[in-house]
Amino acid sequence: MKQSTSTQDYLKHIYELTECGLPASTNDMARKLNIKPASVTGMIQKLATEKPALVEYQKHQGVTLTPAGRRAALEVIRHHRLLETWLVQTLGYSWDEVHEEAERLEHVISEDFERRIAAALGNPARDPHGELIPTADLKMPEDDSTPLSALRPNQTATIQRVIAQDPNLLRHLESLGLTPGIQIEIMEYSPFDNNLTVKVGRKVNVLGLNITTKIFVEIK
Amino acid sequence: MKQSTSTQDYLKHIYELTECGLPASTNDMARKLNIKPASVTGMIQKLATEKPALVEYQKHQGVTLTPAGRRAALEVIRHHRLLETWLVQTLGYSWDEVHEEAERLEHVISEDFERRIAAALGNPARDPHGELIPTADLKMPEDDSTPLSALRPNQTATIQRVIAQDPNLLRHLESLGLTPGIQIEIMEYSPFDNNLTVKVGRKVNVLGLNITTKIFVEIK
DNA sequence: CGTAAAATTTAGGTAAGGCTAAATATATTT
DNA sequence: AAATATATTTAGCCTTACCTAAATTTTACG
Ligand SMILES: [Mn+2]
Ligand SMILES: [Mn+2]
Ligand SMILES: [Mn+2]
Ligand SMILES: [Mn+2]
């Protein structure tokens, strides 16, 4: 029942890679986990033969989670996001410092610890990056946000979440005022490079695809 | 430089077993770590040949820590005791619930996390059981306490620390009011069984050696 | 002292979870 | 439809940290 740190990280990353609906490829997994593709194949084969199976796997076809695997993944993701929230709220971490710490803690906290921090935080719905936190019964709430890259001039929106762990990117976004809850307005769109000119407060910035695809918003 | 969870637990237990001044025996280590003696021998041989060596070891003579090993042990013990203190203070754990959780967390928190909880707690000197917390520069403060078992009638003392992780024992002691900071007075001593009759508040209890050797006090 | 008991070490094995190099399957291009 | 390039898997190794069973010390004692 209780999985190793490695297994938990594999399941978490498979969850994230398959959110788009497609199976996760061996190479993508290897890149994301910083492990060689050959090792990924080996581990995936093991996860597929556990009882109950944690992943669905067919040679050369990529991998998806079984219901048991999804539950295990959501458990880890809940830990991770609660921990991040809690490191920010109670220990004064900034949003670019929490990821690495949560990455290690997520595997060792007890269910009791999970309940205690969830309660202390008032069962938060989102983590410091705006990501949804799976509920205590391991359901992932629906997300209705749109990538900023899809907006066009004159649209107004509220930033809901930012998909990034890189501390440098997170600090950059913070310096631009692009954090969850903030209102923005699209001023211009340039085709070909897909840049968006965005007004945040009274500042105006031109943002490239590398940024606009990582920010998800709720359109007004 | 950074050790595995296993290595850290070995070093911590060697520290504890050698506090009396004698080397730690293979069997004692095995009992304490819940690992077979043969495995302990193997691990100790490895610790002795690390560079720098973490333990001093001669076949059949038991094991002691080198300065490097002692530093590593104190690092883990500092983590453990700060974590216990912090679980009690900020998440409402009771003193019989913290050990197991700290036992896992101690290996994964960063030095930054350590500094943050130490600061948030006001750099506490002792953990919830009254054990001394190694300082940030990894010195273990002097302990001047006496085992309760050494006291005799008419002596008065303050409980300073309790050496126990067993939750049942800890709950029992708490129910008797035997917790750090509490004043006690010795009423009677019975030879042969070494029982002590101890007054705590207005309650009087007869305590056997199994309890009196685990409570350390400061004599008034 | 000499032997039995207890403690410790050695030898040989297992399971995880990595890696490299080589083989094979799939995808892309001409 | 080949031929090449890319992705994936297989095979064979390695390290860590355990285990059991069989030596070997050390210690305890008659
Ligand atoms: Mn992780
Ligand atoms: Mn959980
Ligand atoms: Mn530390
Ligand atoms: Mn531990």
mmCIF file of C-alpha atoms in Angstrom, chain A residues 63-201:
data_model
loop_
_atom_site.group_PDB
_atom_site.id
_atom_site.type_symbol
_atom_site.label_atom_id
_atom_site.label_comp_id
_atom_site.label_asym_id
_atom_site.label_seq_id
_atom_site.Cartn_x
_atom_site.Cartn_y
_atom_site.Cartn_z
ATOM 1 C CA VAL A 63 1.597 5.104 -19.900
ATOM 2 C CA THR A 64 -1.554 6.229 -18.079
ATOM 3 C CA LEU A 65 -2.729 5.904 -14.500
ATOM 4 C CA THR A 66 -5.187 3.289 -13.271
ATOM 5 C CA PRO A 67 -7.735 4.410 -10.671
ATOM 6 C CA ALA A 68 -5.420 3.130 -7.911
ATOM 7 C CA GLY A 69 -2.491 4.987 -9.461
ATOM 8 C CA ARG A 70 -4.527 8.165 -9.762
ATOM 9 C CA ARG A 71 -5.526 8.011 -6.111
ATOM 10 C CA ALA A 72 -1.902 7.558 -5.080
ATOM 11 C CA ALA A 73 -0.871 10.467 -7.317
ATOM 12 C CA LEU A 74 -3.539 12.750 -5.891
ATOM 13 C CA GLU A 75 -2.460 11.837 -2.385
ATOM 14 C CA VAL A 76 1.080 13.033 -3.130
ATOM 15 C CA ILE A 77 -0.125 16.125 -4.961
ATOM 16 C CA ARG A 78 -2.369 17.001 -2.026
ATOM 17 C CA HIS A 79 0.600 16.667 0.307
ATOM 18 C CA HIS A 80 2.774 18.776 -1.967
ATOM 19 C CA ARG A 81 0.326 21.616 -2.372
ATOM 20 C CA LEU A 82 -0.758 21.717 1.248
ATOM 21 C CA LEU A 83 2.893 21.795 2.270
ATOM 22 C CA GLU A 84 3.683 24.639 -0.104
ATOM 23 C CA THR A 85 0.746 26.617 1.199
ATOM 24 C CA TRP A 86 1.741 25.986 4.717
ATOM 25 C CA LEU A 87 5.431 26.824 4.245
ATOM 26 C CA VAL A 88 4.359 30.176 2.816
ATOM 27 C CA GLN A 89 1.704 30.923 5.419
ATOM 28 C CA THR A 90 3.419 29.844 8.589
ATOM 29 C CA LEU A 91 7.155 29.955 7.923
ATOM 30 C CA GLY A 92 7.356 32.964 5.617
ATOM 31 C CA TYR A 93 8.729 31.137 2.586
ATOM 32 C CA SER A 94 8.213 32.977 -0.709
ATOM 33 C CA TRP A 95 6.514 31.230 -3.606
ATOM 34 C CA ASP A 96 9.793 30.579 -5.397
ATOM 35 C CA GLU A 97 11.329 28.795 -2.393
ATOM 36 C CA VAL A 98 8.662 26.251 -1.508
ATOM 37 C CA HIS A 99 8.775 23.762 -4.326
ATOM 38 C CA GLU A 100 12.025 22.019 -3.538
ATOM 39 C CA GLU A 101 11.240 21.701 0.167
ATOM 40 C CA ALA A 102 7.748 20.325 -0.511
ATOM 41 C CA GLU A 103 9.219 17.917 -3.042
ATOM 42 C CA ARG A 104 11.000 16.095 -0.233
ATOM 43 C CA LEU A 105 8.498 16.521 2.591
ATOM 44 C CA GLU A 106 5.545 15.253 0.540
ATOM 45 C CA HIS A 107 6.778 11.672 0.856
ATOM 46 C CA VAL A 108 7.276 11.488 4.594
ATOM 47 C CA ILE A 109 4.411 13.299 6.301
ATOM 48 C CA SER A 110 1.712 11.207 7.966
ATOM 49 C CA GLU A 111 -1.988 11.407 7.217
ATOM 50 C CA ASP A 112 -2.315 12.958 10.649
ATOM 51 C CA PHE A 113 0.144 15.695 9.716
ATOM 52 C CA GLU A 114 -1.775 16.261 6.488
ATOM 53 C CA ARG A 115 -5.038 16.680 8.390
ATOM 54 C CA ARG A 116 -3.464 19.020 10.905
ATOM 55 C CA ILE A 117 -1.996 21.436 8.386
ATOM 56 C CA ALA A 118 -5.124 21.312 6.223
ATOM 57 C CA ALA A 119 -7.204 22.252 9.265
ATOM 58 C CA ALA A 120 -4.734 24.902 10.426
ATOM 59 C CA LEU A 121 -4.891 26.494 6.980
ATOM 60 C CA GLY A 122 -8.688 26.285 6.826
ATOM 61 C CA ASN A 123 -8.753 23.641 4.095
ATOM 62 C CA PRO A 124 -7.423 25.892 1.366
ATOM 63 C CA ALA A 125 -8.564 25.323 -2.217
ATOM 64 C CA ARG A 126 -5.360 26.498 -3.880
ATOM 65 C CA ASP A 127 -1.619 26.525 -3.223
ATOM 66 C CA PRO A 128 0.639 29.614 -3.440
ATOM 67 C CA HIS A 129 0.894 29.268 -7.210
ATOM 68 C CA GLY A 130 -2.870 29.074 -7.525
ATOM 69 C CA GLU A 131 -2.869 25.348 -8.272
ATOM 70 C CA LEU A 132 -5.929 23.464 -7.046
ATOM 71 C CA ILE A 133 -5.407 21.232 -4.029
ATOM 72 C CA PRO A 134 -7.037 17.789 -4.248
ATOM 73 C CA THR A 135 -9.696 17.374 -1.575
ATOM 74 C CA ALA A 136 -9.305 15.151 1.501
ATOM 75 C CA ASP A 137 -11.237 12.399 -0.299
ATOM 76 C CA LEU A 138 -8.848 12.722 -3.235
ATOM 77 C CA LYS A 139 -10.981 14.374 -5.868
ATOM 78 C CA MET A 140 -9.337 17.000 -8.034
ATOM 79 C CA PRO A 141 -11.650 20.033 -8.261
ATOM 80 C CA GLU A 142 -12.620 21.188 -11.730
ATOM 81 C CA ASP A 143 -10.455 23.866 -13.212
ATOM 82 C CA ASP A 144 -12.085 26.375 -15.523
ATOM 83 C CA SER A 145 -9.135 28.625 -16.279
ATOM 84 C CA THR A 146 -7.828 29.677 -19.692
ATOM 85 C CA PRO A 147 -4.200 30.162 -20.694
ATOM 86 C CA LEU A 148 -3.343 33.836 -20.884
ATOM 87 C CA SER A 149 -1.973 33.147 -24.371
ATOM 88 C CA ALA A 150 -5.559 32.668 -25.601
ATOM 89 C CA LEU A 151 -6.682 36.177 -24.642
ATOM 90 C CA ARG A 152 -6.937 39.079 -27.087
ATOM 91 C CA PRO A 153 -7.068 42.886 -26.789
ATOM 92 C CA ASN A 154 -9.775 44.416 -24.613
ATOM 93 C CA GLN A 155 -10.301 41.277 -22.595
ATOM 94 C CA THR A 156 -10.029 41.565 -18.841
ATOM 95 C CA ALA A 157 -9.172 38.672 -16.552
ATOM 96 C CA THR A 158 -8.012 37.579 -13.122
ATOM 97 C CA ILE A 159 -4.883 35.476 -12.759
ATOM 98 C CA GLN A 160 -5.789 32.145 -11.253
ATOM 99 C CA ARG A 161 -2.700 30.004 -11.425
ATOM 100 C CA VAL A 162 0.863 29.962 -12.626
ATOM 101 C CA ILE A 163 2.443 26.743 -13.822
ATOM 102 C CA ALA A 164 6.107 27.026 -12.913
ATOM 103 C CA GLN A 165 8.574 25.710 -10.380
ATOM 104 C CA ASP A 166 11.657 27.477 -11.653
ATOM 105 C CA PRO A 167 12.532 29.990 -8.916
ATOM 106 C CA ASN A 168 13.963 32.458 -11.432
ATOM 107 C CA LEU A 169 10.804 32.494 -13.501
ATOM 108 C CA LEU A 170 8.671 32.799 -10.367
ATOM 109 C CA ARG A 171 10.708 35.739 -9.110
ATOM 110 C CA HIS A 172 10.460 37.351 -12.529
ATOM 111 C CA LEU A 173 6.678 36.982 -12.594
ATOM 112 C CA GLU A 174 6.412 38.376 -9.098
ATOM 113 C CA SER A 175 8.499 41.387 -10.086
ATOM 114 C CA LEU A 176 6.025 41.995 -12.923
ATOM 115 C CA GLY A 177 3.118 41.717 -10.510
ATOM 116 C CA LEU A 178 1.810 38.614 -12.217
ATOM 117 C CA THR A 179 0.554 36.630 -9.238
ATOM 118 C CA PRO A 180 -2.710 34.801 -8.493
ATOM 119 C CA GLY A 181 -5.688 37.053 -7.792
ATOM 120 C CA ILE A 182 -4.318 39.974 -9.800
ATOM 121 C CA GLN A 183 -6.469 41.679 -12.450
ATOM 122 C CA ILE A 184 -5.063 42.164 -15.914
ATOM 123 C CA GLU A 185 -6.175 43.734 -19.162
ATOM 124 C CA ILE A 186 -4.988 42.849 -22.649
ATOM 125 C CA MET A 187 -3.873 45.905 -24.619
ATOM 126 C CA GLU A 188 -2.320 44.487 -27.770
ATOM 127 C CA TYR A 189 -1.684 41.256 -29.564
ATOM 128 C CA SER A 190 1.074 40.825 -32.093
ATOM 129 C CA PRO A 191 0.654 37.953 -34.487
ATOM 130 C CA PHE A 192 3.627 35.843 -35.630
ATOM 131 C CA ASP A 193 5.447 36.149 -32.308
ATOM 132 C CA ASN A 194 2.210 35.872 -30.312
ATOM 133 C CA ASN A 195 3.313 38.554 -27.885
ATOM 134 C CA LEU A 196 0.642 40.053 -25.670
ATOM 135 C CA THR A 197 0.790 43.535 -24.229
ATOM 136 C CA VAL A 198 -0.738 43.275 -20.796
ATOM 137 C CA LYS A 199 -1.671 45.932 -18.291
ATOM 138 C CA VAL A 200 -1.121 44.984 -14.641
ATOM 139 C CA GLY A 201 -2.074 47.727 -12.221
#
